[in-house]
C-alpha positions as a printed NumPy array, in Angstrom:
array([[-23.661, -45.316, -66.777],
       [-22.394, -46.666, -63.466],
       [-20.588, -43.386, -62.746],
       [-23.754, -41.405, -63.486],
       [-25.742, -43.688, -61.17 ],
       [-23.233, -43.129, -58.346],
       [-23.41 , -39.36 , -58.843],
       [-27.208, -39.435, -58.791],
       [-27.214, -41.623, -55.686],
       [-24.786, -39.309, -53.879],
       [-26.838, -36.256, -54.81 ],
       [-30.015, -37.981, -53.555],
       [-28.409, -38.826, -50.221],
       [-27.216, -35.233, -49.773],
       [-30.649, -33.892, -50.692],
       [-32.381, -36.199, -48.227],
       [-29.964, -35.155, -45.48 ],
       [-30.562, -31.445, -46.155],
       [-34.332, -31.901, -46.08 ],
       [-34.249, -34.173, -43.019],
       [-32.176, -31.734, -40.961],
       [-34.337, -28.767, -41.946],
       [-37.51 , -30.668, -41.04 ],
       [-36.003, -31.785, -37.73 ],
       [-35.038, -28.218, -36.798],
       [-38.425, -26.815, -37.828],
       [-40.371, -29.328, -35.724],
       [-39.526, -27.625, -32.462],
       [-39.911, -24.031, -33.627],
       [-42.697, -21.499, -33.829],
       [-43.035, -21.369, -37.621],
       [-45.257, -18.294, -37.473],
       [-42.581, -16.406, -35.58 ],
       [-39.941, -17.682, -38.002],
       [-41.973, -16.399, -40.946],
       [-42.36 , -13.019, -39.274],
       [-38.602, -12.723, -38.81 ],
       [-37.977, -13.577, -42.455],
       [-40.493, -11.152, -43.95 ],
       [-39.794,  -8.304, -41.535],
       [-36.005,  -8.298, -41.801],
       [-34.606,  -4.773, -42.043],
       [-34.141,  -4.274, -45.82 ],
       [-31.139,  -1.99 , -45.361],
       [-29.337,  -4.538, -43.219],
       [-30.226,  -7.307, -45.662],
       [-28.768,  -5.257, -48.522],
       [-25.678,  -4.597, -46.395],
       [-25.22 ,  -8.335, -45.837],
       [-25.73 ,  -8.95 , -49.563],
       [-23.111,  -6.299, -50.394],
       [-20.661,  -7.876, -47.943],
       [-21.041, -11.343, -49.466],
       [-20.713,  -9.886, -52.963],
       [-17.56 ,  -8.039, -51.862],
       [-16.335, -11.361, -50.534],
       [-16.204, -12.75 , -54.087],
       [-13.545, -10.154, -54.956],
       [-11.441, -11.177, -51.963],
       [-11.926, -14.841, -52.85 ],
       [-10.749, -14.171, -56.366],
       [ -7.757, -12.192, -55.138],
       [ -6.658, -15.086, -52.945],
       [ -7.075, -17.586, -55.757],
       [ -5.143, -15.368, -58.164],
       [ -2.227, -15.179, -55.703],
       [ -2.173, -18.976, -55.489],
       [ -2.276, -19.435, -59.265],
       [  0.557, -16.935, -59.722],
       [  2.643, -18.872, -57.189],
       [  2.027, -21.937, -59.36 ],
       [  3.342, -20.077, -62.373],
       [ -0.082, -19.485, -63.929],
       [ -0.972, -15.952, -64.992],
       [ -4.691, -15.555, -64.386],
       [ -6.31 , -12.287, -65.402],
       [ -8.264, -10.829, -62.466],
       [-11.522, -10.378, -64.371],
       [-11.257, -13.813, -65.965],
       [-10.642, -15.389, -62.566],
       [-13.613, -13.582, -60.998],
       [-15.8  , -14.692, -63.882],
       [-14.75 , -18.333, -63.376],
       [-15.331, -18.031, -59.641],
       [-18.83 , -16.602, -60.099],
       [-19.74 , -19.391, -62.517],
       [-18.544, -21.954, -59.975],
       [-20.832, -20.37 , -57.372],
       [-23.727, -20.783, -59.803],
       [-23.018, -24.515, -60.016],
       [-22.498, -24.778, -56.258],
       [-25.499, -22.819, -55.036],
       [-28.254, -23.07 , -57.604],
       [-27.983, -25.967, -60.018],
       [-29.193, -29.342, -58.707],
       [-26.112, -30.972, -60.181],
       [-23.651, -33.613, -59.003],
       [-20.886, -31.575, -60.629],
       [-19.545, -29.187, -58.009],
       [-18.222, -25.714, -58.551],
       [-14.621, -26.837, -58.006],
       [-14.84 , -29.285, -60.92 ],
       [-16.27 , -26.512, -63.099],
       [-13.461, -24.172, -62.011],
       [-10.903, -26.758, -63.097],
       [-12.684, -27.323, -66.404],
       [-12.881, -23.599, -67.151],
       [ -9.197, -23.181, -66.347],
       [ -8.415, -25.973, -68.782],
       [-10.432, -24.164, -71.453],
       [ -8.081, -21.22 , -70.971],
       [ -5.047, -23.417, -71.627],
       [ -4.084, -24.122, -68.006],
       [ -2.787, -27.67 , -67.601],
       [ -4.814, -30.023, -65.41 ],
       [ -2.129, -30.456, -62.689],
       [ -1.947, -26.698, -62.073],
       [ -5.738, -26.403, -62.175],
       [ -6.181, -29.148, -59.582],
       [ -3.396, -27.806, -57.352],
       [ -4.705, -24.257, -57.568],
       [ -8.267, -25.136, -56.586],
       [ -7.2  , -27.586, -53.853],
       [ -4.69 , -25.128, -52.366],
       [ -7.335, -22.401, -52.448],
       [ -9.704, -24.592, -50.454],
       [ -7.082, -25.597, -47.918],
       [ -5.838, -22.037, -47.442],
       [ -9.399, -21.013, -46.611],
       [ -9.562, -23.851, -44.082],
       [ -6.333, -22.71 , -42.41 ],
       [ -7.679, -19.166, -42.107],
       [-10.855, -20.513, -40.545],
       [ -8.962, -22.613, -38.02 ],
       [ -6.753, -19.634, -37.134],
       [ -9.852, -17.575, -36.31 ],
       [-11.269, -20.4  , -34.195],
       [ -8.009, -20.661, -32.262],
       [ -8.004, -16.897, -31.684],
       [-11.615, -17.048, -30.522],
       [-11.188, -19.893, -28.02 ],
       [-10.164, -17.692, -25.038],
       [-13.185, -15.444, -25.617],
       [-15.415, -18.493, -26.036],
       [-14.237, -19.94 , -22.722],
       [-15.004, -16.665, -20.949],
       [-18.451, -16.157, -22.508],
       [-19.965, -19.644, -22.808],
       [-20.774, -21.9  , -19.856],
       [-22.126, -24.874, -21.812],
       [-19.436, -27.493, -21.221],
       [-20.63 , -29.806, -23.992],
       [-20.52 , -26.982, -26.538],
       [-17.086, -25.884, -25.344],
       [-15.822, -29.43 , -25.663],
       [-17.287, -29.804, -29.147],
       [-15.955, -26.511, -30.525],
       [-12.637, -26.896, -28.727],
       [-12.244, -30.448, -30.008],
       [-13.111, -29.341, -33.533],
       [-10.531, -26.564, -33.323],
       [ -7.794, -28.792, -31.94 ],
       [ -8.514, -31.438, -34.569],
       [ -8.179, -28.782, -37.264],
       [ -4.881, -27.562, -35.826],
       [ -3.524, -31.098, -35.532],
       [ -4.582, -32.006, -39.063],
       [ -3.009, -28.85 , -40.479],
       [  0.281, -29.374, -38.647],
       [  0.457, -33.005, -39.75 ],
       [ -0.196, -32.145, -43.394],
       [  2.336, -29.324, -43.465],
       [  5.074, -31.449, -41.864],
       [  4.57 , -34.769, -43.633],
       [  7.846, -34.322, -45.484],
       [  9.629, -34.715, -42.13 ],
       [  8.585, -38.371, -41.995],
       [ 11.129, -41.093, -42.832],
       [ 11.691, -41.41 , -46.573],
       [ 10.473, -44.986, -46.616],
       [  7.04 , -43.663, -45.619],
       [  6.957, -40.592, -47.835],
       [  7.851, -42.798, -50.811],
       [  4.502, -44.601, -50.531],
       [  2.41 , -43.18 , -53.417],
       [ -0.682, -42.46 , -51.313],
       [  1.391, -40.569, -48.717],
       [  3.673, -38.931, -51.294],
       [  0.731, -37.064, -52.825],
       [ -0.153, -35.5  , -49.468],
       [  3.51 , -34.689, -48.871],
       [  3.673, -32.724, -52.124],
       [  0.411, -30.961, -51.381],
       [  1.55 , -30.097, -47.853],
       [  4.825, -28.622, -49.112],
       [  2.898, -26.62 , -51.709],
       [  0.604, -25.06 , -49.091],
       [  3.547, -24.472, -46.75 ],
       [  5.371, -22.679, -49.536],
       [  2.337, -20.5  , -50.229],
       [  1.879, -19.495, -46.589],
       [  5.471, -19.311, -45.379],
       [  7.802, -18.738, -48.312],
       [  5.966, -17.06 , -51.176],
       [  6.428, -13.32 , -51.64 ],
       [  2.721, -12.605, -51.116],
       [  2.244, -14.878, -48.096],
       [  1.028, -11.975, -45.939],
       [ -1.668, -11.028, -48.437],
       [ -2.61 , -14.657, -48.927],
       [ -3.089, -15.395, -45.238],
       [ -4.701, -12.015, -44.616],
       [ -7.252, -12.645, -47.352],
       [ -8.   , -16.083, -45.881],
       [ -8.856, -14.399, -42.574],
       [-10.745, -11.491, -44.135],
       [-13.082, -13.758, -46.08 ],
       [-14.386, -15.417, -42.915],
       [-14.592, -12.134, -41.046],
       [-16.769, -10.801, -43.867],
       [-19.083, -13.807, -43.433],
       [-19.278, -13.096, -39.701],
       [-20.044,  -9.422, -40.423],
       [-22.817, -10.403, -42.844],
       [-24.336, -12.743, -40.251],
       [-24.144,  -9.973, -37.647],
       [-25.996,  -7.612, -39.994],
       [-28.669, -10.242, -40.653],
       [-28.998, -10.984, -36.937],
       [-29.561,  -7.326, -36.178],
       [-31.925,  -7.19 , -39.128],
       [-34.238,  -9.775, -37.561],
       [-33.924,  -8.23 , -34.1  ],
       [-31.52 , -10.748, -32.594],
       [-29.322,  -9.522, -29.752],
       [-25.989, -10.708, -31.113],
       [-22.784,  -8.803, -30.386],
       [-19.975,  -8.274, -32.862],
       [-17.633, -10.336, -30.683],
       [-20.092, -13.232, -30.439],
       [-20.508, -13.2  , -34.21 ],
       [-16.741, -13.313, -34.677],
       [-16.419, -16.227, -32.255],
       [-19.449, -18.336, -33.2  ],
       [-19.753, -17.948, -36.971],
       [-16.401, -19.621, -37.871],
       [-17.494, -23.002, -36.416],
       [-20.71 , -22.694, -38.439],
       [-18.696, -22.066, -41.606],
       [-16.415, -25.026, -40.871],
       [-19.311, -27.425, -40.341],
       [-21.095, -26.093, -43.432],
       [-17.996, -26.868, -45.515],
       [-18.349, -30.596, -44.801],
       [-19.702, -31.948, -48.133],
       [-22.566, -34.025, -46.773],
       [-25.508, -31.881, -47.876],
       [-26.634, -29.777, -50.831],
       [-24.632, -26.528, -50.736],
       [-24.519, -26.764, -46.943],
       [-28.308, -26.47 , -46.565],
       [-29.489, -28.15 , -43.382],
       [-26.014, -28.44 , -41.887],
       [-25.626, -24.658, -41.876],
       [-29.045, -24.203, -40.27 ],
       [-28.394, -26.78 , -37.559],
       [-24.966, -25.336, -36.784],
       [-26.29 , -21.762, -36.769],
       [-29.11 , -22.588, -34.346],
       [-26.717, -24.446, -32.043],
       [-23.896, -21.888, -32.111],
       [-25.94 , -18.691, -31.898],
       [-27.961, -20.33 , -29.161],
       [-24.802, -20.221, -27.038],
       [-25.055, -16.408, -27.205],
       [-28.693, -16.496, -26.137],
       [-30.17 , -16.026, -29.616],
       [-33.569, -17.784, -29.891],
       [-33.747, -20.642, -32.369],
       [-36.269, -18.869, -34.611],
       [-33.983, -15.855, -34.976],
       [-30.871, -17.994, -35.506],
       [-32.625, -20.056, -38.172],
       [-33.797, -16.848, -39.844],
       [-30.201, -15.642, -40.05 ],
       [-29.129, -18.913, -41.645],
       [-31.982, -18.976, -44.164],
       [-31.358, -15.354, -45.132],
       [-27.656, -16.084, -45.548],
       [-28.591, -19.017, -47.77 ],
       [-30.874, -16.76 , -49.798],
       [-28.025, -14.303, -50.293],
       [-25.801, -17.144, -51.492],
       [-28.46 , -18.103, -54.029],
       [-28.704, -14.488, -55.233],
       [-24.926, -14.369, -55.726],
       [-25.133, -17.7  , -57.501],
       [-27.772, -16.337, -59.856],
       [-25.389, -13.542, -60.83 ],
       [-22.916, -16.267, -61.698],
       [-25.644, -17.97 , -63.705],
       [-26.142, -14.859, -65.831],
       [-22.394, -14.78 , -66.486],
       [-22.48 , -18.484, -67.404],
       [-25.372, -18.041, -69.832],
       [-23.423, -15.307, -71.611],
       [-20.134, -17.238, -71.661],
       [-18.571, -18.749, -74.762],
       [-17.568, -21.934, -72.924],
       [-21.182, -22.89 , -72.272],
       [-21.577, -24.406, -75.731],
       [-18.65 , -26.766, -75.185],
       [-19.582, -27.707, -71.631],
       [-20.541, -31.247, -70.718],
       [-21.312, -32.088, -67.101],
       [-20.213, -35.696, -67.544],
       [-16.935, -34.723, -69.202],
       [-16.174, -32.043, -66.619],
       [-16.853, -34.379, -63.702],
       [-14.932, -37.259, -65.261],
       [-11.94 , -35.127, -66.225],
       [-11.72 , -33.513, -62.798],
       [-12.109, -36.868, -61.052],
       [ -9.485, -38.566, -63.191],
       [ -6.988, -35.744, -62.862],
       [ -7.552, -35.45 , -59.124],
       [ -6.932, -39.183, -58.839],
       [ -3.745, -39.   , -60.87 ],
       [ -2.606, -36.022, -58.779],
       [ -3.31 , -37.97 , -55.593],
       [ -1.346, -40.969, -56.906],
       [  1.585, -38.801, -57.824],
       [  1.21 , -39.388, -61.565],
       [  0.573, -35.764, -62.52 ],
       [  3.645, -34.025, -63.808],
       [  5.304, -31.423, -61.627],
       [  5.321, -28.06 , -63.332],
       [  6.268, -25.571, -60.635],
       [  9.796, -24.757, -59.608],
       [  9.091, -24.447, -55.895],
       [  8.675, -27.413, -53.504]])
């Protein structure tokens, strides 16, 4: 009961934050103009953006499959895509405290995958995506410095990028610390996770494909946002989209709102504003991108409704199992099953 109360309280806080940010942004905008942008978006460009985000699910699944194979888990491509789509349904559409990652772990377990591999696979997938995002932000910094004169924005994006680089380097090199430190259970878990990700990106046979897919996924998001921007008449260049969308994606990934709603809109208005895009047009791009995410999530919902696992699913059990196993993994209690570091 106490766990359910905490989940409900956390969901309520996230919902309030999403609503509060959206209301705050809307206060200073011309809502009539915003509505016109939304209803008059070029349908062909909207469909193009939808197709790009749908294509992105295949790349996402390919990356995840490479990670699971490196962990010694054979995951059928279609089965993996099906699990991924169902997780998007839980992430984007259902007002649930159980996130898509927990559902991914639970569905893997239903297929006979042990909990340690399921947790490692999903966590490594998330972190690999983060590394790809940071790499794009680093590559975009010189262009950002030459195209943006707002010193506060440059400092914020630059600081965010440098923090991401520093955090990544620290995690991937934790095993270089003195053994008396790495033996501490709380640190040891991060050491093992860091060596796992380092193996995936630097030593595994498919490291080029893995890193390339991590970059491609975010470039596809930038391309979709560019199509939507052109669809509402915004004067956004391809280069500006490639530079400014990655920070939006990074901020949206912070789990403080419902499926990124509110945070994504605020970040999109701020970042695209640096390229001279009016707030109404930038907000339209973000709302349309959110609508596309919901559409993709609904496809996952159809797959979930037709799935055999649905009858055995329990939100409480899935959340509890994922939480307990993640905790045991973090404390170093989960058994090691892979042969690589």
